[in-house]
Each structure stands twice: as C-alpha cells, then as structure tokens.
PDB file of C-alpha atoms and ligand atoms in Angstrom:
ATOM      1  CA  MET A   1     123.991  66.163 108.494  1.00  0.00           C
ATOM      2  CA  ASP A   2     123.867  66.394 104.669  1.00  0.00           C
ATOM      3  CA  LEU A   3     120.882  67.810 102.781  1.00  0.00           C
ATOM      4  CA  LEU A   4     119.440  64.388 101.870  1.00  0.00           C
ATOM      5  CA  SER A   5     119.590  63.162 105.488  1.00  0.00           C
ATOM      6  CA  THR A   6     117.998  66.413 106.643  1.00  0.00           C
ATOM      7  CA  LEU A   7     115.125  65.939 104.169  1.00  0.00           C
ATOM      8  CA  PHE A   8     114.613  62.313 105.243  1.00  0.00           C
ATOM      9  CA  SER A   9     114.629  63.331 108.898  1.00  0.00           C
ATOM     10  CA  LEU A  10     112.080  66.101 108.226  1.00  0.00           C
ATOM     11  CA  GLU A  11     109.864  63.696 106.267  1.00  0.00           C
ATOM     12  CA  GLU A  12     109.962  61.245 109.174  1.00  0.00           C
ATOM     13  CA  GLU A  13     109.175  64.051 111.627  1.00  0.00           C
ATOM     14  CA  LEU A  14     106.101  65.096 109.635  1.00  0.00           C
ATOM     15  CA  SER A  15     104.679  61.576 109.550  1.00  0.00           C
ATOM     16  CA  LYS A  16     104.390  61.019 113.272  1.00  0.00           C
ATOM     17  CA  VAL A  17     102.767  62.636 116.267  1.00  0.00           C
ATOM     18  CA  ILE A  18     104.668  62.772 119.561  1.00  0.00           C
ATOM     19  CA  GLY A  19     103.462  63.559 123.077  1.00  0.00           C
ATOM     20  CA  SER A  20     104.861  67.071 123.228  1.00  0.00           C
ATOM     21  CA  TYR A  21     102.918  68.009 120.059  1.00  0.00           C
ATOM     22  CA  VAL A  22      99.705  66.761 121.657  1.00  0.00           C
ATOM     23  CA  GLN A  23     100.181  68.899 124.742  1.00  0.00           C
ATOM     24  CA  ALA A  24     101.281  71.964 122.782  1.00  0.00           C
ATOM     25  CA  PHE A  25      98.366  71.614 120.337  1.00  0.00           C
ATOM     26  CA  PHE A  26      95.959  72.656 123.085  1.00  0.00           C
ATOM     27  CA  ILE A  27      98.113  75.601 124.046  1.00  0.00           C
ATOM     28  CA  CYS A  28      99.055  76.952 120.615  1.00  0.00           C
ATOM     29  CA  PRO A  29      99.040  75.173 117.200  1.00  0.00           C
ATOM     30  CA  ARG A  30     101.796  77.503 115.994  1.00  0.00           C
ATOM     31  CA  GLN A  31     104.092  76.073 118.693  1.00  0.00           C
ATOM     32  CA  VAL A  32     103.437  72.577 117.323  1.00  0.00           C
ATOM     33  CA  TRP A  33     104.352  73.584 113.783  1.00  0.00           C
ATOM     34  CA  LEU A  34     107.584  75.222 115.004  1.00  0.00           C
ATOM     35  CA  MET A  35     108.453  72.124 117.043  1.00  0.00           C
ATOM     36  CA  SER A  36     107.798  69.885 114.033  1.00  0.00           C
ATOM     37  CA  ARG A  37     110.399  71.890 112.068  1.00  0.00           C
ATOM     38  CA  GLN A  38     112.826  71.466 114.963  1.00  0.00           C
ATOM     39  CA  VAL A  39     112.904  75.203 115.605  1.00  0.00           C
ATOM     40  CA  CYS A  40     114.712  75.537 118.929  1.00  0.00           C
ATOM     41  CA  PRO A  41     112.894  77.465 121.665  1.00  0.00           C
ATOM     42  CA  ASP A  42     114.695  80.178 123.620  1.00  0.00           C
ATOM     43  CA  GLU A  43     116.790  78.117 126.044  1.00  0.00           C
ATOM     44  CA  ASP A  44     117.131  81.134 128.375  1.00  0.00           C
ATOM     45  CA  ASN A  45     113.356  81.318 128.851  1.00  0.00           C
ATOM     46  CA  ILE A  46     112.930  81.164 132.630  1.00  0.00           C
ATOM     47  CA  PHE A  47     109.609  79.277 132.469  1.00  0.00           C
ATOM     48  CA  LEU A  48     111.160  76.609 130.257  1.00  0.00           C
ATOM     49  CA  GLN A  49     114.038  76.231 132.730  1.00  0.00           C
ATOM     50  CA  ILE A  50     111.733  76.016 135.769  1.00  0.00           C
ATOM     51  CA  GLY A  51     109.596  73.400 134.061  1.00  0.00           C
ATOM     52  CA  ARG A  52     112.632  71.262 133.258  1.00  0.00           C
ATOM     53  CA  LEU A  53     113.980  71.601 136.794  1.00  0.00           C
ATOM     54  CA  ILE A  54     110.697  70.475 138.352  1.00  0.00           C
ATOM     55  CA  GLN A  55     110.494  67.549 135.960  1.00  0.00           C
ATOM     56  CA  LYS A  56     114.075  66.579 136.810  1.00  0.00           C
ATOM     57  CA  GLN A  57     113.830  66.905 140.582  1.00  0.00           C
ATOM     58  CA  ALA A  58     110.326  65.693 141.320  1.00  0.00           C
ATOM     59  CA  TYR A  59     110.087  62.077 142.387  1.00  0.00           C
ATOM     60  CA  SER A  60     113.791  61.653 141.604  1.00  0.00           C
ATOM     61  CA  ARG A  61     114.091  58.429 143.655  1.00  0.00           C
ATOM     62  CA  GLU A  62     111.357  56.521 141.874  1.00  0.00           C
ATOM     63  CA  ARG A  63     111.744  58.219 138.539  1.00  0.00           C
ATOM     64  CA  LYS A  64     112.870  56.356 135.454  1.00  0.00           C
ATOM     65  CA  GLU A  65     112.353  58.221 132.199  1.00  0.00           C
ATOM     66  CA  VAL A  66     111.708  55.684 129.495  1.00  0.00           C
ATOM     67  CA  HIS A  67     111.802  56.027 125.726  1.00  0.00           C
ATOM     68  CA  ILE A  68     109.684  53.569 123.790  1.00  0.00           C
ATOM     69  CA  GLU A  69     109.779  54.171 120.045  1.00  0.00           C
ATOM     70  CA  HIS A  70     108.472  57.764 119.616  1.00  0.00           C
ATOM     71  CA  LEU A  71     107.239  58.035 123.226  1.00  0.00           C
ATOM     72  CA  ALA A  72     109.191  59.758 126.017  1.00  0.00           C
ATOM     73  CA  LEU A  73     107.517  58.684 129.262  1.00  0.00           C
ATOM     74  CA  ASP A  74     108.306  60.575 132.469  1.00  0.00           C
ATOM     75  CA  MET A  75     107.892  57.592 134.753  1.00  0.00           C
ATOM     76  CA  ILE A  76     106.755  53.964 134.618  1.00  0.00           C
ATOM     77  CA  LYS A  77     105.664  52.182 137.798  1.00  0.00           C
ATOM     78  CA  ARG A  78     104.218  48.788 138.535  1.00  0.00           C
ATOM     79  CA  GLY A  79     100.562  49.200 139.534  1.00  0.00           C
ATOM     80  CA  GLU A  80      98.287  46.652 141.202  1.00  0.00           C
ATOM     81  CA  LYS A  81      96.900  45.325 137.923  1.00  0.00           C
ATOM     82  CA  THR A  82      98.789  47.046 135.127  1.00  0.00           C
ATOM     83  CA  LEU A  83     101.733  49.283 134.489  1.00  0.00           C
ATOM     84  CA  VAL A  84     101.231  52.897 135.491  1.00  0.00           C
ATOM     85  CA  ILE A  85     102.507  55.648 133.221  1.00  0.00           C
ATOM     86  CA  ALA A  86     103.029  58.900 135.092  1.00  0.00           C
ATOM     87  CA  GLU A  87     103.388  62.346 133.558  1.00  0.00           C
ATOM     88  CA  VAL A  88     104.848  65.142 135.710  1.00  0.00           C
ATOM     89  CA  LYS A  89     103.703  68.726 135.164  1.00  0.00           C
ATOM     90  CA  LYS A  90     104.775  72.052 136.627  1.00  0.00           C
ATOM     91  CA  THR A  91     101.206  73.255 137.069  1.00  0.00           C
ATOM     92  CA  SER A  92      97.656  72.095 136.485  1.00  0.00           C
ATOM     93  CA  LYS A  93      96.737  75.289 134.605  1.00  0.00           C
ATOM     94  CA  ALA A  94      96.761  73.434 131.268  1.00  0.00           C
ATOM     95  CA  ILE A  95      95.238  70.262 132.700  1.00  0.00           C
ATOM     96  CA  GLU A  96      93.151  69.421 129.608  1.00  0.00           C
ATOM     97  CA  ALA A  97      96.298  69.454 127.479  1.00  0.00           C
ATOM     98  CA  ALA A  98      98.121  67.294 130.035  1.00  0.00           C
ATOM     99  CA  ARG A  99      95.241  64.793 130.132  1.00  0.00           C
ATOM    100  CA  MET A 100      95.240  64.518 126.358  1.00  0.00           C
ATOM    101  CA  GLN A 101      99.012  63.963 126.262  1.00  0.00           C
ATOM    102  CA  LEU A 102      98.719  61.167 128.809  1.00  0.00           C
ATOM    103  CA  ALA A 103      95.736  59.613 126.986  1.00  0.00           C
ATOM    104  CA  PHE A 104      97.845  59.723 123.816  1.00  0.00           C
ATOM    105  CA  TYR A 105     100.648  57.780 125.547  1.00  0.00           C
ATOM    106  CA  LEU A 106      98.171  55.156 126.811  1.00  0.00           C
ATOM    107  CA  TYR A 107      96.639  54.871 123.340  1.00  0.00           C
ATOM    108  CA  GLU A 108      99.996  54.445 121.601  1.00  0.00           C
ATOM    109  CA  LEU A 109     101.111  51.875 124.183  1.00  0.00           C
ATOM    110  CA  LYS A 110      97.863  49.942 123.733  1.00  0.00           C
ATOM    111  CA  ASN A 111      98.565  49.801 119.998  1.00  0.00           C
ATOM    112  CA  MET A 112     101.949  48.299 120.836  1.00  0.00           C
ATOM    113  CA  GLY A 113     100.203  45.651 122.964  1.00  0.00           C
ATOM    114  CA  ILE A 114     101.028  47.310 126.308  1.00  0.00           C
ATOM    115  CA  GLU A 115      98.109  47.857 128.706  1.00  0.00           C
ATOM    116  CA  ALA A 116      98.655  50.685 131.178  1.00  0.00           C
ATOM    117  CA  GLU A 117      96.871  53.226 133.344  1.00  0.00           C
ATOM    118  CA  GLY A 118      97.878  56.859 133.625  1.00  0.00           C
ATOM    119  CA  GLU A 119      98.728  59.234 136.459  1.00  0.00           C
ATOM    120  CA  LEU A 120      99.095  62.978 136.155  1.00  0.00           C
ATOM    121  CA  LEU A 121     101.358  64.384 138.861  1.00  0.00           C
ATOM    122  CA  PHE A 122     101.643  68.027 139.902  1.00  0.00           C
ATOM    123  CA  PRO A 123     104.388  67.943 142.555  1.00  0.00           C
ATOM    124  CA  GLU A 124     104.298  71.659 143.361  1.00  0.00           C
ATOM    125  CA  GLU A 125     100.546  71.484 143.978  1.00  0.00           C
ATOM    126  CA  ARG A 126     100.754  68.049 145.643  1.00  0.00           C
ATOM    127  CA  LYS A 127      98.060  66.849 143.276  1.00  0.00           C
ATOM    128  CA  LYS A 128      97.550  63.548 141.479  1.00  0.00           C
ATOM    129  CA  GLU A 129      94.932  62.460 138.948  1.00  0.00           C
ATOM    130  CA  ILE A 130      94.280  58.983 137.574  1.00  0.00           C
ATOM    131  CA  LEU A 131      93.467  58.553 133.890  1.00  0.00           C
ATOM    132  CA  ILE A 132      92.013  55.377 132.380  1.00  0.00           C
ATOM    133  CA  LEU A 133      91.943  54.970 128.613  1.00  0.00           C
ATOM    134  CA  THR A 134      88.223  54.649 127.814  1.00  0.00           C
ATOM    135  CA  PRO A 135      86.729  54.338 124.300  1.00  0.00           C
ATOM    136  CA  GLU A 136      85.813  58.024 124.616  1.00  0.00           C
ATOM    137  CA  TRP A 137      89.446  58.953 125.233  1.00  0.00           C
ATOM    138  CA  GLU A 138      90.536  56.742 122.350  1.00  0.00           C
ATOM    139  CA  GLY A 139      88.168  58.605 120.023  1.00  0.00           C
ATOM    140  CA  LYS A 140      89.531  61.947 121.217  1.00  0.00           C
ATOM    141  CA  VAL A 141      93.128  60.808 120.693  1.00  0.00           C
ATOM    142  CA  GLU A 142      92.433  59.570 117.148  1.00  0.00           C
ATOM    143  CA  LYS A 143      90.817  62.908 116.269  1.00  0.00           C
ATOM    144  CA  VAL A 144      93.623  65.002 117.723  1.00  0.00           C
ATOM    145  CA  LYS A 145      96.311  62.898 116.025  1.00  0.00           C
ATOM    146  CA  GLN A 146      94.635  63.501 112.663  1.00  0.00           C
ATOM    147  CA  GLU A 147      94.365  67.246 113.310  1.00  0.00           C
ATOM    148  CA  ILE A 148      98.024  67.461 114.320  1.00  0.00           C
ATOM    149  CA  LEU A 149      99.191  65.569 111.230  1.00  0.00           C
ATOM    150  CA  GLU A 150      97.231  67.974 109.032  1.00  0.00           C
ATOM    151  CA  LEU A 151      98.720  70.930 110.898  1.00  0.00           C
ATOM    152  CA  ILE A 152     102.367  69.890 110.751  1.00  0.00           C
ATOM    153  CA  ASN A 153     102.119  69.012 107.073  1.00  0.00           C
ATOM    154  CA  GLN A 154     101.057  72.548 106.206  1.00  0.00           C
ATOM    155  CA  PRO A 155     103.896  74.349 104.387  1.00  0.00           C
ATOM    156  CA  LEU A 156     103.608  77.436 106.610  1.00  0.00           C
ATOM    157  CA  PRO A 157     102.886  77.833 110.330  1.00  0.00           C
ATOM    158  CA  PRO A 158      99.543  79.229 111.498  1.00  0.00           C
ATOM    159  CA  SER A 159      99.732  82.985 112.158  1.00  0.00           C
ATOM    160  CA  PRO A 160     100.503  83.984 115.739  1.00  0.00           C
ATOM    161  CA  HIS A 161      97.581  84.943 117.943  1.00  0.00           C
ATOM    162  CA  ARG A 162      98.152  86.685 121.222  1.00  0.00           C
ATOM    163  CA  GLY A 163      96.880  84.534 124.037  1.00  0.00           C
ATOM    164  CA  ARG A 164      97.430  83.947 127.748  1.00  0.00           C
ATOM    165  CA  TYR A 165     100.403  81.630 127.088  1.00  0.00           C
ATOM    166  CA  CYS A 166     102.389  84.054 124.891  1.00  0.00           C
ATOM    167  CA  SER A 167     104.024  85.955 127.770  1.00  0.00           C
ATOM    168  CA  LYS A 168     105.692  82.751 129.030  1.00  0.00           C
ATOM    169  CA  CYS A 169     106.274  81.084 125.660  1.00  0.00           C
ATOM    170  CA  ALA A 170     109.840  80.187 124.673  1.00  0.00           C
ATOM    171  CA  TYR A 171     108.900  80.720 121.004  1.00  0.00           C
ATOM    172  CA  ALA A 172     107.780  84.326 121.545  1.00  0.00           C
ATOM    173  CA  GLU A 173     110.693  85.761 119.566  1.00  0.00           C
ATOM    174  CA  PHE A 174     109.445  83.870 116.488  1.00  0.00           C
ATOM    175  CA  CYS A 175     106.088  85.588 116.798  1.00  0.00           C
ATOM    176  CA  TRP A 176     106.531  89.039 118.230  1.00  0.00           C
ATOM    177  CA  ALA A 177     110.157  90.123 117.641  1.00  0.00           C
TER     178      ALA A 177
HETATM  179  S1  SF4 X 201     104.279  83.329 121.444  1.00  0.00           S
HETATM  180 FE1  SF4 X 201     102.079  82.910 121.495  1.00  0.00          FE
HETATM  181  S2  SF4 X 201     101.499  82.685 119.334  1.00  0.00           S
HETATM  182 FE2  SF4 X 201     103.709  82.470 119.442  1.00  0.00          FE
HETATM  183  S3  SF4 X 201     104.097  80.274 119.609  1.00  0.00           S
HETATM  184 FE3  SF4 X 201     104.042  81.098 121.680  1.00  0.00          FE
HETATM  185  S4  SF4 X 201     101.948  80.865 122.394  1.00  0.00           S
HETATM  186 FE4  SF4 X 201     101.946  80.635 120.152  1.00  0.00          FE
END
C-alpha cells in the first residue's frame, strides 16, 4: 500500500467505531487506540488464541459469521418476531463490555433499517442472556460512540495503567516491555 492509500485508510479508520472498539473501551482505552492504528496484538498470546478457538468452535453447526458494512456479527438467527444477533464470548467476566458491544450492533443495525434482538452466549459457562435495544441502551451507545471517536482521534494513546486485564492482554509488550 502506498503512503497516500495508507493515509486514506487511517482517516477512514478514525472516523468510524466498530464493535471490537466498543468492547475493548470498557477493558482498556489504550487497547482501543492501538487497535485504531492497526497495531497488531501478539499473535502468540495464549488467551487470544483460546478466545479465537472458542469463537470458532462454539455453535459451529448453526454459526454463520456475517459482515454488514463495518459490523462483524458472530451469528444471525431467525427469531420468533425478529432477527436475532448472537455474540459469543469466552467468559462472562467482562459482561458489561459484551452487553455494550451487542447493544452497539443492534443500534447500528436499527440505523440501517434492520430490527433485531440480541443474545449473548457463553458456551463454556453454558450461559445465555437476551438483550433488547431500549431507549436507555440507545442513549448509552450514542455516548460511548462519541467517547470512542474522541479517544481514537487523539494523536497519542492514553498512558498504560496496570489493571486486572494486563496480565492476559495481547498488547502488553506495547505497555510494559
Ligand atoms: S497491557 Fe494493560 S494497559 Fe496495556 S493495553 Fe493491555 S490492558 Fe491496556
């Protein structure tokens, strides 16, 4: 890719919020900034690999990952009244972040004219949670989108802060090496 294309691609990246930013924002804003600059995480990180494996194997028969514009949806199913968007997670430890990511998908789909309900799935814990996009969720999504846009448009990343996610984070070498 030449320099001009790289700059255009970066500009495009900094003008939109994607689901993985929303989830990461609740875990560590620095991660979001690094992702927005397409900094590659450590691919050998065992927690990253386990997460990908669970996402790949869980519900493999019914699973159909779908990309709609800037959204990468784990699974779409036909519900009784609407479509159901399902998001598969390794663990429910960061459940607030997972809920917000799913609410973000429902919000973005609604803006495209697609009504859907959400399901959070934790296959290892055999847990499922339903999420309906209420006006309260919509307000939360609008606020978080604005905060993320402000964050990723900062010229420098936020400083690293040691937290409970650092020991498993695939970006650790960018913070503590
Ligand atoms: S190592 Fe910690 S501070 Fe650095 S990106 Fe990961 S979670 Fe954030």
